[in-house]
Backbone as a ProteinNet text record, in pm:
[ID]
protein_1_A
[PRIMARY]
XXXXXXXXXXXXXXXXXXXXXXXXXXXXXXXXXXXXXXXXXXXXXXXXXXXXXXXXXXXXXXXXXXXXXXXXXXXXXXXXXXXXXXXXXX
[TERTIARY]
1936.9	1798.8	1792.9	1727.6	1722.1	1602	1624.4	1554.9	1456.6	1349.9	1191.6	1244	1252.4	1185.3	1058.5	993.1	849.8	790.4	701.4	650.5	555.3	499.6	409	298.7	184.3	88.5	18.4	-14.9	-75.2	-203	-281.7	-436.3	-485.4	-479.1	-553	-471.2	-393.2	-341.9	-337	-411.3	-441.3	-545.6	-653.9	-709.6	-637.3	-581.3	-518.8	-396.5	-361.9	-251.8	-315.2	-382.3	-458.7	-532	-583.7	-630.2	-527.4	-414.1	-288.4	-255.5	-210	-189.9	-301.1	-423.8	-484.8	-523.8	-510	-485.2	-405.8	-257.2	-116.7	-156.4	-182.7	-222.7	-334.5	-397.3	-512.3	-519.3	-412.4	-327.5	-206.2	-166.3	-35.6	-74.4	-221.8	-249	-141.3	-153.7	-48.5	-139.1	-211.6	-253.1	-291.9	-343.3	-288.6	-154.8	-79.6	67.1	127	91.5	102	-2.5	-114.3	-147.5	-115.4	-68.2	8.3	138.5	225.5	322.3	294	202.8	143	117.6	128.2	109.3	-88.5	-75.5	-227.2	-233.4	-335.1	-397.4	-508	-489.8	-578.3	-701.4	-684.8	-775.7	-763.4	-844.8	-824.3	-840.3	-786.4	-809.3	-724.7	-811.1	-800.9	-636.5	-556.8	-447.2	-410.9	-542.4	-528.3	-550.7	-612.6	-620.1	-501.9	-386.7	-279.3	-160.1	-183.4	-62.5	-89.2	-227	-240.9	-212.1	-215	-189.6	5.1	25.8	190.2	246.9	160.8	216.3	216.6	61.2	22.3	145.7	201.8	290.3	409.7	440.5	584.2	605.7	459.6	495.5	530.3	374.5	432.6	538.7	624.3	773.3	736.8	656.8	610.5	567.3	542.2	536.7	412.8	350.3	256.4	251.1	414.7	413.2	426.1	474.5	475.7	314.5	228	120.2	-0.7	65.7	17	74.3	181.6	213.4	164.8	122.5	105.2	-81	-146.5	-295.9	-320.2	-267.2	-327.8	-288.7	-337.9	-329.5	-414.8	-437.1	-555.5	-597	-493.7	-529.4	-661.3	-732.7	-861.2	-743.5	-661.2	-634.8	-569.9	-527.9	-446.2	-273.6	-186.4	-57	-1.8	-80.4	-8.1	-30	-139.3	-143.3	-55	-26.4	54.4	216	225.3	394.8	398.1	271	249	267.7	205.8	199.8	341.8	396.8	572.4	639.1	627	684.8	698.8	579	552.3	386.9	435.1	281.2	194.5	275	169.8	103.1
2805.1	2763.7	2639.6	2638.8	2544.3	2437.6	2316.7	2210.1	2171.5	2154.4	2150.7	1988.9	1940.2	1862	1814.1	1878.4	1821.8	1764.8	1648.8	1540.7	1630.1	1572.8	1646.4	1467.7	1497.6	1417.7	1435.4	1363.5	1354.8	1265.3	1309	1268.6	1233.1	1286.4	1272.3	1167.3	1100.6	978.6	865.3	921.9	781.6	622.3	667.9	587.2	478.2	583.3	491.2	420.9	443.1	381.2	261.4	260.1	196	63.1	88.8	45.5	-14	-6.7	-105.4	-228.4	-132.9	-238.2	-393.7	-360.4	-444.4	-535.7	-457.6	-569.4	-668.5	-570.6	-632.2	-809.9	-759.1	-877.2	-965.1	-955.5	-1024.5	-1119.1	-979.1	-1059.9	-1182.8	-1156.6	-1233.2	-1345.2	-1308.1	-1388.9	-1401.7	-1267.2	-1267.9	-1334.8	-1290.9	-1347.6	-1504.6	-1560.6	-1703.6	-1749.9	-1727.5	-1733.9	-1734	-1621.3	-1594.6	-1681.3	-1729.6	-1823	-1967.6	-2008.1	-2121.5	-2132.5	-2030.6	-1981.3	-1966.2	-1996.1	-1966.2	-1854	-1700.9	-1607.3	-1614.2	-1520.6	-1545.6	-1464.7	-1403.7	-1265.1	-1381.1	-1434.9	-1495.1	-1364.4	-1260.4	-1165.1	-1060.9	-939.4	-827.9	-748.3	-659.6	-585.3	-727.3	-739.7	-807.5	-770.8	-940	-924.7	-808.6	-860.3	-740.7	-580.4	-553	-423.7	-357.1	-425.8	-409.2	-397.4	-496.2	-536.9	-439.4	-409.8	-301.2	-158.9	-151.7	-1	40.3	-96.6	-60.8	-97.7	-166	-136.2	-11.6	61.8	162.6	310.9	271.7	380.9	370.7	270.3	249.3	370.1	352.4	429.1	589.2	643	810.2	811.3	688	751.9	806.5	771.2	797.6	696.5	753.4	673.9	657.1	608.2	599.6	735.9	706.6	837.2	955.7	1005.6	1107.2	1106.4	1027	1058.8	1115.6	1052.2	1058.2	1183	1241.5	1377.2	1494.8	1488.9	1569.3	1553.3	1456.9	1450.1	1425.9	1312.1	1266.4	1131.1	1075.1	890.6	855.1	759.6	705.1	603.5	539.9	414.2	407.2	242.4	215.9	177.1	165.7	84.6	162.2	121.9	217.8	234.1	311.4	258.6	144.1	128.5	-23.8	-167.8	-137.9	-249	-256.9	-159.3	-133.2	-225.5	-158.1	-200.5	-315.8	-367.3	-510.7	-586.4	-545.1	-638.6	-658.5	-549.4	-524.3	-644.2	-623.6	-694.5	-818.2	-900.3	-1011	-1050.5	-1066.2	-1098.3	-1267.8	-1328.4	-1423	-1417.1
-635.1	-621.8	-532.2	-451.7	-345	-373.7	-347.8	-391.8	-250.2	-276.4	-231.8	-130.9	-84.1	38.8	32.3	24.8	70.2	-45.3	-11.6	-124	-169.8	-315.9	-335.5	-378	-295.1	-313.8	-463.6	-546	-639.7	-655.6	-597.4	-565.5	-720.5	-811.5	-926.8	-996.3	-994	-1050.4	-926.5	-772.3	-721.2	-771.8	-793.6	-868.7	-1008.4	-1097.1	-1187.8	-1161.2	-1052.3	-1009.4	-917.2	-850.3	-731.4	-874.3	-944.7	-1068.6	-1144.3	-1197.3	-1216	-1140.2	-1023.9	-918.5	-924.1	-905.1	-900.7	-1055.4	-1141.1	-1248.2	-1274.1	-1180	-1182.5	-1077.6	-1023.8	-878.4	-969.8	-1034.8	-1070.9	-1228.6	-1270.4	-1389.4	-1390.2	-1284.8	-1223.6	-1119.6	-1090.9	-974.4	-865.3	-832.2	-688.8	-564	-493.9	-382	-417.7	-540.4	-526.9	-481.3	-557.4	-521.7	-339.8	-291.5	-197.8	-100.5	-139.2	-42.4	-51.6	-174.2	-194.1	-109.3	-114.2	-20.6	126.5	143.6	322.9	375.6	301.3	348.6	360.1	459.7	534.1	639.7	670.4	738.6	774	997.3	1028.3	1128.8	1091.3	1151.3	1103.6	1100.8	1087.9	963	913.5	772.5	665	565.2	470	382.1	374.6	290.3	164.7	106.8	-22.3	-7.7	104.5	144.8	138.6	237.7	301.5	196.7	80.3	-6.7	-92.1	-167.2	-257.9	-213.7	-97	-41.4	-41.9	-3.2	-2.1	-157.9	-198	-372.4	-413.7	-413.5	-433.5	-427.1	-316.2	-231.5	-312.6	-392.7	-448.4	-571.7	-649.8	-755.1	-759.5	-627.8	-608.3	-522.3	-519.7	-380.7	-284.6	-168.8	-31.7	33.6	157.7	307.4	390.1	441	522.5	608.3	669.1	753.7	707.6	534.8	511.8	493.3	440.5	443	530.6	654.2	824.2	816.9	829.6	855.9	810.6	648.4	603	552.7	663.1	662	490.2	438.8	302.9	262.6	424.4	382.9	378.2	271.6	211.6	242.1	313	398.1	483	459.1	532	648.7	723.6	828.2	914.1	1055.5	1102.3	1069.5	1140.3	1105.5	1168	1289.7	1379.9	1269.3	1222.4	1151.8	1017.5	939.8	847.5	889.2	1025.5	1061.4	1133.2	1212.8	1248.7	1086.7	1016.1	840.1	814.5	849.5	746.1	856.2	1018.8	1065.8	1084.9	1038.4	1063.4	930.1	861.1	738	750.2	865	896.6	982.1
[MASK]
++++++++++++++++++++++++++++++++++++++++++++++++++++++++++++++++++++++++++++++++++++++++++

């Protein structure tokens, strides 16, 4: 029996996951933290947009680009900005 490859998106536990995350950040006061630390977004799509989306991605085990590939990214932003963020977050 040959083992499947392909991700399987799970749309119906995006919300409650997307919904953790942000308790997690709000409970923990992450983006305080992080602006005490100097991180800072001086233009463009908003810090928390960016950070909750790649949290988001940790739990179902996928990628921007598997998402881009397979037409089910949920992202408000484009991918340049995604990999501009990873490369450089000030």
């Amino acid at each position: 029996c040959a083992m499947s490859s392909l991700p399987s998106f799970d749309t119906e536990n995006e919300p409650k996951i997307a919904r953790s995350v942000e308790k997690f950040f709000k409970d923990y006061k992450v983006m305080e933290l992080l602006r005490r630390c100097g991180l800072r977004k001086s233009e463009g799509i908003p810090l928390w947009s960016i950070l909750s989306y790649i949290f988001s991605n940790v739990f179902p085990d996928r990628s921007m680009y598997m998402q881009q590939k397979y037409g089910k990214c949920t992202a408000g932003f484009s991918k340049n900005t995604y990999y501009r963020f990873m490369q450089n977050p000030h």
